PDB file of C-alpha atoms in Angstrom:
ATOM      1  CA  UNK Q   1       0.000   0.000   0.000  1.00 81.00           C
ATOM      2  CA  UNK Q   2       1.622   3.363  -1.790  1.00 76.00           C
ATOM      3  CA  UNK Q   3      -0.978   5.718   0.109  1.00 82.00           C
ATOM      4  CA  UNK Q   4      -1.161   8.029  -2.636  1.00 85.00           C
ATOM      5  CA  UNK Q   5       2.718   8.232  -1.720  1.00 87.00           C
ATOM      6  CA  UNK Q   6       4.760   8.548  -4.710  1.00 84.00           C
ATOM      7  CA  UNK Q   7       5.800  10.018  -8.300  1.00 92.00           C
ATOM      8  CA  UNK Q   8       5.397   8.771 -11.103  1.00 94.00           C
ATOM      9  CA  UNK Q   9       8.785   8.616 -11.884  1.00 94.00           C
ATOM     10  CA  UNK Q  10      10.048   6.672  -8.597  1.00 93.00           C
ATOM     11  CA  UNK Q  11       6.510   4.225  -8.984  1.00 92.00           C
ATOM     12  CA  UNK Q  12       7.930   3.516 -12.349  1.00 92.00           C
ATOM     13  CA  UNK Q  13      11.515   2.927 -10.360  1.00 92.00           C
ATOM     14  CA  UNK Q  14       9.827   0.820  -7.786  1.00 89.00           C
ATOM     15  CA  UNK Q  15       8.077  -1.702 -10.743  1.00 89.00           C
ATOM     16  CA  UNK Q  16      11.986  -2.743 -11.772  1.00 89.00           C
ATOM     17  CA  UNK Q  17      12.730  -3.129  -7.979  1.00 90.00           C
ATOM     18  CA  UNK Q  18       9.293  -5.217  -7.480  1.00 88.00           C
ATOM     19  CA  UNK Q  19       9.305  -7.275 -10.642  1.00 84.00           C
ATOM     20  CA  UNK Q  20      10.494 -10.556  -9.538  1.00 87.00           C
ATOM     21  CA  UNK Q  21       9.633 -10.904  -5.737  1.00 89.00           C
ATOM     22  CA  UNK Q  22       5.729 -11.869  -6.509  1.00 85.00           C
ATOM     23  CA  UNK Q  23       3.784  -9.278  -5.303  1.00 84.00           C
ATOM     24  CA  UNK Q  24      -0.087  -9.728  -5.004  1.00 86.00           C
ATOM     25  CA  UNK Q  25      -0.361  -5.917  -5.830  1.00 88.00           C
ATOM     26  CA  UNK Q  26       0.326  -2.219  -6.069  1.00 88.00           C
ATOM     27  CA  UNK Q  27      -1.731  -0.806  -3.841  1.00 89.00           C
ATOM     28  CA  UNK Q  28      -3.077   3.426  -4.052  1.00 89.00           C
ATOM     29  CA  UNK Q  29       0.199   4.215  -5.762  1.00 90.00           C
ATOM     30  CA  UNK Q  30      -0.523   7.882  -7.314  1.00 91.00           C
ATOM     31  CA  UNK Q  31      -3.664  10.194  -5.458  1.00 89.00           C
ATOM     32  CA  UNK Q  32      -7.122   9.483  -7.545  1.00 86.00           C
ATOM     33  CA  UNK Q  33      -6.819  12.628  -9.315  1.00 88.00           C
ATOM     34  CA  UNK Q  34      -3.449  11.405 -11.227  1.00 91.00           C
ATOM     35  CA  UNK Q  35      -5.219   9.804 -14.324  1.00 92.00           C
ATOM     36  CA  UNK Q  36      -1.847  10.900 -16.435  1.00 95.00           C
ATOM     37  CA  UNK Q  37       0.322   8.637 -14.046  1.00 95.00           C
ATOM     38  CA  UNK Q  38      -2.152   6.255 -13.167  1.00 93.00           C
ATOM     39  CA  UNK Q  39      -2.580   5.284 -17.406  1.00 96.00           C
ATOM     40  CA  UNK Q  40       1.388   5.421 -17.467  1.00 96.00           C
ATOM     41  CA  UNK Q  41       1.768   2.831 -14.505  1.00 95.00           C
ATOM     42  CA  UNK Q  42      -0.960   0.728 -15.851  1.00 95.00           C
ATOM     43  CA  UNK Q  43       1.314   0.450 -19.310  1.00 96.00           C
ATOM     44  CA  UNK Q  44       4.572  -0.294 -17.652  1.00 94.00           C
ATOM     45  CA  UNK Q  45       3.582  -2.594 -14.547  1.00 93.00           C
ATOM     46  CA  UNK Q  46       2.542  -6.336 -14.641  1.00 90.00           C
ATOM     47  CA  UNK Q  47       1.987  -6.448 -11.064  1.00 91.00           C
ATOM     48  CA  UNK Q  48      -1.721  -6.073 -10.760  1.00 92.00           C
ATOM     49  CA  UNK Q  49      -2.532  -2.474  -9.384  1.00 94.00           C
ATOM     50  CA  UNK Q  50      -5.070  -1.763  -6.619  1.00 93.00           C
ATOM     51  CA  UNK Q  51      -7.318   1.459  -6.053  1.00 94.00           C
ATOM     52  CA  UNK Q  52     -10.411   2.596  -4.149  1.00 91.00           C
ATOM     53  CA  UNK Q  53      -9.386   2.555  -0.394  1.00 90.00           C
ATOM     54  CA  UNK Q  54     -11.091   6.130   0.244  1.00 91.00           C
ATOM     55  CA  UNK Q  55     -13.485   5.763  -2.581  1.00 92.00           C
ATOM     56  CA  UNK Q  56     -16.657   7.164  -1.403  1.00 91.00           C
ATOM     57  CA  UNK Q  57     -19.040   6.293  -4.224  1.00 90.00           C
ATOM     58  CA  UNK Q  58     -18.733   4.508  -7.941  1.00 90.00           C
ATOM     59  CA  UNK Q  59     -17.971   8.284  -9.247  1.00 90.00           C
ATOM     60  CA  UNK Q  60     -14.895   7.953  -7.459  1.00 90.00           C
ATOM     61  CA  UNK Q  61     -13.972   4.428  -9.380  1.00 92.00           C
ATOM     62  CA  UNK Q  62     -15.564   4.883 -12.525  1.00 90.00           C
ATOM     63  CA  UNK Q  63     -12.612   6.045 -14.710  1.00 91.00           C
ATOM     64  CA  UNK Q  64      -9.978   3.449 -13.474  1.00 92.00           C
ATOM     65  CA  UNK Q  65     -12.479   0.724 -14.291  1.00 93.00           C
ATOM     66  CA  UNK Q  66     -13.617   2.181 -17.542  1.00 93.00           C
ATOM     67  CA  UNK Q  67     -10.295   2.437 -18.434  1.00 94.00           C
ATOM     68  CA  UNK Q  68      -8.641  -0.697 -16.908  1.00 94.00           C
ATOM     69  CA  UNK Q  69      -6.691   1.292 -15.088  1.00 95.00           C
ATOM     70  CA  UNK Q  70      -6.590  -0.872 -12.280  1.00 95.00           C
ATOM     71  CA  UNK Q  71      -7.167  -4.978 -11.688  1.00 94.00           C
ATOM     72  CA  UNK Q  72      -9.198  -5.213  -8.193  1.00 92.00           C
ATOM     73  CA  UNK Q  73     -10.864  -1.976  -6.316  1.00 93.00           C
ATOM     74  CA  UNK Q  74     -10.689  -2.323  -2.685  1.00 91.00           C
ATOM     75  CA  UNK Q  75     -13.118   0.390  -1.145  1.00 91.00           C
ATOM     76  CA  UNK Q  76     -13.394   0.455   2.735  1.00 90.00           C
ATOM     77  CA  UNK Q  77     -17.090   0.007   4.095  1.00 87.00           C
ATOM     78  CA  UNK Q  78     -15.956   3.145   6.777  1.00 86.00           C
ATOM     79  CA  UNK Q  79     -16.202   5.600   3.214  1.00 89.00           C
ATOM     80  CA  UNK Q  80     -18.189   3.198   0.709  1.00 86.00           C
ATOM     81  CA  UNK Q  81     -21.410   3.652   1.043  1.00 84.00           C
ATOM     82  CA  UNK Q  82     -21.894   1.264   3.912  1.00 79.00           C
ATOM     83  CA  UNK Q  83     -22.943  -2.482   3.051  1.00 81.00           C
ATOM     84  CA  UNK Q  84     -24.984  -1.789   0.005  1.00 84.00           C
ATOM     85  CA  UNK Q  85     -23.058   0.483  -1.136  1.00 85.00           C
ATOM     86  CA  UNK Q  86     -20.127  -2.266  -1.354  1.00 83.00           C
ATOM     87  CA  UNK Q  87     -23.211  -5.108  -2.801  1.00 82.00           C
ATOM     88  CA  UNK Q  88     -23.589  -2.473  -5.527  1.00 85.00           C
ATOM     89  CA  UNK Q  89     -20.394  -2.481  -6.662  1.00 87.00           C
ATOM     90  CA  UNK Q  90     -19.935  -5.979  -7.072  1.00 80.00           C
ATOM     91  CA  UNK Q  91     -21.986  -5.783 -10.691  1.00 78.00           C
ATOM     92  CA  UNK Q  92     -20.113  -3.014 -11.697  1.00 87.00           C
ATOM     93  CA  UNK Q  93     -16.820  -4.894 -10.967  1.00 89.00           C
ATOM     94  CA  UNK Q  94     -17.855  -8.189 -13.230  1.00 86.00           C
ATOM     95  CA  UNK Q  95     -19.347  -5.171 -15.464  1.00 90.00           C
ATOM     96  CA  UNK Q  96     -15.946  -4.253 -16.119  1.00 92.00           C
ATOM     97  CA  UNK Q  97     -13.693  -7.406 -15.733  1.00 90.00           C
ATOM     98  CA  UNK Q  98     -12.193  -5.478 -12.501  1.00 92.00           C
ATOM     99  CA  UNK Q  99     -11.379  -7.839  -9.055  1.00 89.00           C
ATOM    100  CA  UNK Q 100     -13.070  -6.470  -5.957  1.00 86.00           C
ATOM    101  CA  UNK Q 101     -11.491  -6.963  -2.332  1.00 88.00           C
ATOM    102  CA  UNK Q 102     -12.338  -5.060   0.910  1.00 87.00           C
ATOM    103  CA  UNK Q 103      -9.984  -2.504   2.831  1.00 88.00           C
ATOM    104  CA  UNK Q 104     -10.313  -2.914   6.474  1.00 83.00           C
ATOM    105  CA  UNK Q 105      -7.307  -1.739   8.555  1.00 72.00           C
ATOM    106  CA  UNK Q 106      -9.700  -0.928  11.403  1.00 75.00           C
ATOM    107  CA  UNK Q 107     -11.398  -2.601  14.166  1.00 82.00           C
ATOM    108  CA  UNK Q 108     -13.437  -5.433  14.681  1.00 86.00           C
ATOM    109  CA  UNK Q 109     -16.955  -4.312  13.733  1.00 86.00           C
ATOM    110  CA  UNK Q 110     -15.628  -2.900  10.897  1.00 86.00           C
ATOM    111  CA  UNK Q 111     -13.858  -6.491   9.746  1.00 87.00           C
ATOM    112  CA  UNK Q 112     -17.368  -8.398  10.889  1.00 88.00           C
ATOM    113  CA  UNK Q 113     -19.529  -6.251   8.792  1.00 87.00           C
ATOM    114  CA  UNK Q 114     -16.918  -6.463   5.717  1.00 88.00           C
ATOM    115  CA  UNK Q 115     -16.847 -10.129   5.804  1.00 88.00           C
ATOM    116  CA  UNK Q 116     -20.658 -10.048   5.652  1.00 87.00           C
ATOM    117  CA  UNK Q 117     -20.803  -8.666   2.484  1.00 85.00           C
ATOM    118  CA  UNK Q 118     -17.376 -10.381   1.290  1.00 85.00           C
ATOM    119  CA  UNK Q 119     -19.577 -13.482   2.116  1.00 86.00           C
ATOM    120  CA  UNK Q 120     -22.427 -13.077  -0.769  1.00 83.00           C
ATOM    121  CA  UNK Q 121     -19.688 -11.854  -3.246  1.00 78.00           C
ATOM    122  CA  UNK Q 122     -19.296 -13.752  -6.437  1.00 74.00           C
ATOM    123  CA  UNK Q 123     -15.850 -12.557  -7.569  1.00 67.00           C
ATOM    124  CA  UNK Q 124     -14.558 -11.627  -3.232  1.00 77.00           C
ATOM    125  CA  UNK Q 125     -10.949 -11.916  -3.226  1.00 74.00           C
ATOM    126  CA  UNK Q 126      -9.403 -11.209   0.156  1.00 82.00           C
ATOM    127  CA  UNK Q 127     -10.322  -9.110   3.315  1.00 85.00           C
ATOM    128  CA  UNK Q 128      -7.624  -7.210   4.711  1.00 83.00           C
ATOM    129  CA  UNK Q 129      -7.644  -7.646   8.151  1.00 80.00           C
ATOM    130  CA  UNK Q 130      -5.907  -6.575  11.403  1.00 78.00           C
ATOM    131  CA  UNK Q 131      -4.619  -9.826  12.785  1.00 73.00           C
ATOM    132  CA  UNK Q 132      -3.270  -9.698  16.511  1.00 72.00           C
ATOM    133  CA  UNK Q 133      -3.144  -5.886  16.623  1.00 76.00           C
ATOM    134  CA  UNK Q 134      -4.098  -5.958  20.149  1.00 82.00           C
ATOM    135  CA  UNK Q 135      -4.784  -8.958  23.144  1.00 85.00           C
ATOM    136  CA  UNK Q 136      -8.566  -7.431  23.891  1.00 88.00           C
ATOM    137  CA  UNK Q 137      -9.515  -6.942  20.064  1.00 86.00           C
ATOM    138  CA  UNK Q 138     -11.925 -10.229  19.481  1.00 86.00           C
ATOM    139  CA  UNK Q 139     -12.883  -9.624  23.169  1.00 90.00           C
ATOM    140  CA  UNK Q 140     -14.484  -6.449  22.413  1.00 89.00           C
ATOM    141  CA  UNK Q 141     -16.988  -8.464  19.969  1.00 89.00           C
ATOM    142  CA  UNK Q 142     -17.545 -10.973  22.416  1.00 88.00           C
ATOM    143  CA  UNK Q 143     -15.272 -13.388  20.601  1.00 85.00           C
ATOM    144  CA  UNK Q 144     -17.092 -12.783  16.887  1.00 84.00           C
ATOM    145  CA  UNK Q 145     -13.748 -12.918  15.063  1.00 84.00           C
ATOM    146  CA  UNK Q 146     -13.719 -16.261  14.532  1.00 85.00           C
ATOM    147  CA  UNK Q 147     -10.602 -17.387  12.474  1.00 85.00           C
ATOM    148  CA  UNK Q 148     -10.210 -21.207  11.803  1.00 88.00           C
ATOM    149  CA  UNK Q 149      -7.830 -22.042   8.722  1.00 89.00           C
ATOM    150  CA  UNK Q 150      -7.146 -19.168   7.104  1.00 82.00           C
ATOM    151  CA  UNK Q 151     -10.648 -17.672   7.427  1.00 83.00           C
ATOM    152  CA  UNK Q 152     -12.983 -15.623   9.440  1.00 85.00           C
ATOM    153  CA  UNK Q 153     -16.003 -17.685  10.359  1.00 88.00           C
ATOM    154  CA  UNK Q 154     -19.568 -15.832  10.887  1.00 90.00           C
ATOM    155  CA  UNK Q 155     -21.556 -16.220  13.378  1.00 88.00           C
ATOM    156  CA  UNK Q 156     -25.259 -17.495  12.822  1.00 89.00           C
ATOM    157  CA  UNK Q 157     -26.612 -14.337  15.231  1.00 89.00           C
ATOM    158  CA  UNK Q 158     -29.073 -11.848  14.025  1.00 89.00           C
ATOM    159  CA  UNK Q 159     -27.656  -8.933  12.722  1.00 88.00           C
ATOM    160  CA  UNK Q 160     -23.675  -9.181  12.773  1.00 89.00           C
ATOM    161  CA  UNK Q 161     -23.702 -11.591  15.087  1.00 90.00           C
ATOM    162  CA  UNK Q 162     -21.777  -9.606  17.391  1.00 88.00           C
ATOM    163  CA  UNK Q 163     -21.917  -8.242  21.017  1.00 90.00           C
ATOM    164  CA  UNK Q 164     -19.970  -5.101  21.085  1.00 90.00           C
ATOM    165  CA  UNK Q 165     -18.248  -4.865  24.763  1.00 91.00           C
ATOM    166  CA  UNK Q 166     -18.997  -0.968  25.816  1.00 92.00           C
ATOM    167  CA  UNK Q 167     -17.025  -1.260  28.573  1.00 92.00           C
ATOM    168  CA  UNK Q 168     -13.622  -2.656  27.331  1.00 91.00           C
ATOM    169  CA  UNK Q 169     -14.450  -0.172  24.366  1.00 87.00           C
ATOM    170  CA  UNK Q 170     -14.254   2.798  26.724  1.00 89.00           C
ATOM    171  CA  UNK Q 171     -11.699   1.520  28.672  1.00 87.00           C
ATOM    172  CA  UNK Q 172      -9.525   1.381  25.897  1.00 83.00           C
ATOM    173  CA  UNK Q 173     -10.569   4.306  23.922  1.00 80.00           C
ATOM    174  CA  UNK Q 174      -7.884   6.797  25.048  1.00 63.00           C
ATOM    175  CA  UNK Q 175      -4.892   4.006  25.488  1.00 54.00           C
ATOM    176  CA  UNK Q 176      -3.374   2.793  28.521  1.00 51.00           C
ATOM    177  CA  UNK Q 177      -2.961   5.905  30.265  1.00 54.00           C
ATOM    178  CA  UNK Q 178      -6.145   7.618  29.627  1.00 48.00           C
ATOM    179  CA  UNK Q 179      -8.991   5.225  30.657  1.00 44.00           C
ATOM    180  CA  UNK Q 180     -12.643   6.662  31.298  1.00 43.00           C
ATOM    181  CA  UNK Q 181     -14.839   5.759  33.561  1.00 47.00           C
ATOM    182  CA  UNK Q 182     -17.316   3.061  32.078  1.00 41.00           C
ATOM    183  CA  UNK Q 183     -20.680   1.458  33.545  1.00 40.00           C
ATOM    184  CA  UNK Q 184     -20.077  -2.046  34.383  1.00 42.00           C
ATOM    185  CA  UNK Q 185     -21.191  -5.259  32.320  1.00 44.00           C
ATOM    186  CA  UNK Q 186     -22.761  -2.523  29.791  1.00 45.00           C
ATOM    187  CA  UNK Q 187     -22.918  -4.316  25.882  1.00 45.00           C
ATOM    188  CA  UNK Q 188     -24.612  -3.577  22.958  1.00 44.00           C
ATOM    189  CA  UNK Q 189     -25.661  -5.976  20.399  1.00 46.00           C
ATOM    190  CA  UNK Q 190     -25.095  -5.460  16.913  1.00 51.00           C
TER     191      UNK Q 190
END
């Protein structure tokens, strides 16, 4: 992941230094608003390149599919419209040929409602997710992220099937240091 990072020149650079350790893909090399460098990449690289992390709409991925500029989109349910919003791209994406995989770098709600929609995908790839960032993390969903073999296994509960901890989240809001006060045994179910 480029994060919108680099030049055109030094992404061109960074192709020759790339080209022979496998990478899955370029990642958000150039800012959205870069077409020129953006076509140039796409004509120089053979690893597959990735955009759509702060897409907020399909206005915002419309040219790079139309144009091929790109091999997967990977929009972020935080920015994309929420869960329809990602079920509505999915057409577009076999539309134009074009891979779709989820951005998640955030918590666990966030990863439990992506993999809900990455679960009625046709063409779902991957789900980035946020493995071990923290000991309380799965705790906080009352144990909803489920991994067995490689994948993240859904619960059968209404809604997301989680039970977000209120309390843990508070006490952990600020970091170690910082802890509010929080009501005792308090959950909501999501």
């Amino acid at each position: 992941d480029c994060h919108w990072r680099l030049d055109l020149p030094t992404a061109l650079q960074l192709l020759v230094d790339l080209d022979d350790v496998g990478l899955r893909w370029l990642e958000d090399v150039f800012p959205y608003n870069d077409l020129q460098a953006w076509r140039a990449l796409r004509a120089a690289s053979r690893i597959p390149l990735v955009a759509g992390e702060l897409a907020k709409d399909f206005q915002d991925l419309r040219l790079f599919m139309e144009e091929g500029l790109v091999d997967l989109v990977m929009p972020d349910i935080r920015y994309y419209e929420g869960v329809t919003g990602l079920q509505a791209l999915i057409g577009l994406c076999d539309q134009y040929g074009v891979g779709y995989s989820i951005h998640n770098p955030r918590g666990p709600v966030g990863s439990v409602a992506s993999a809900h929609v990455a679960a009625v995908v046709p063409n779902f790839r991957i789900l980035e997710f946020a493995y071990g960032e923290c000991e309380w993390r799965n705790e906080l969903v009352g144990g909803a992220e489920d991994i067995r073999g490689g994948s993240l296994h859904l619960s059968d509960k209404p809604g997301l099937g989680i039970r977000l901890d209120e309390m843990l989240a508070a006490a952990n809001a600020f970091g170690p240091d910082t802890k509010p006060e929080a009501s005792p045994g308090r959950a909501s179910v999501l």
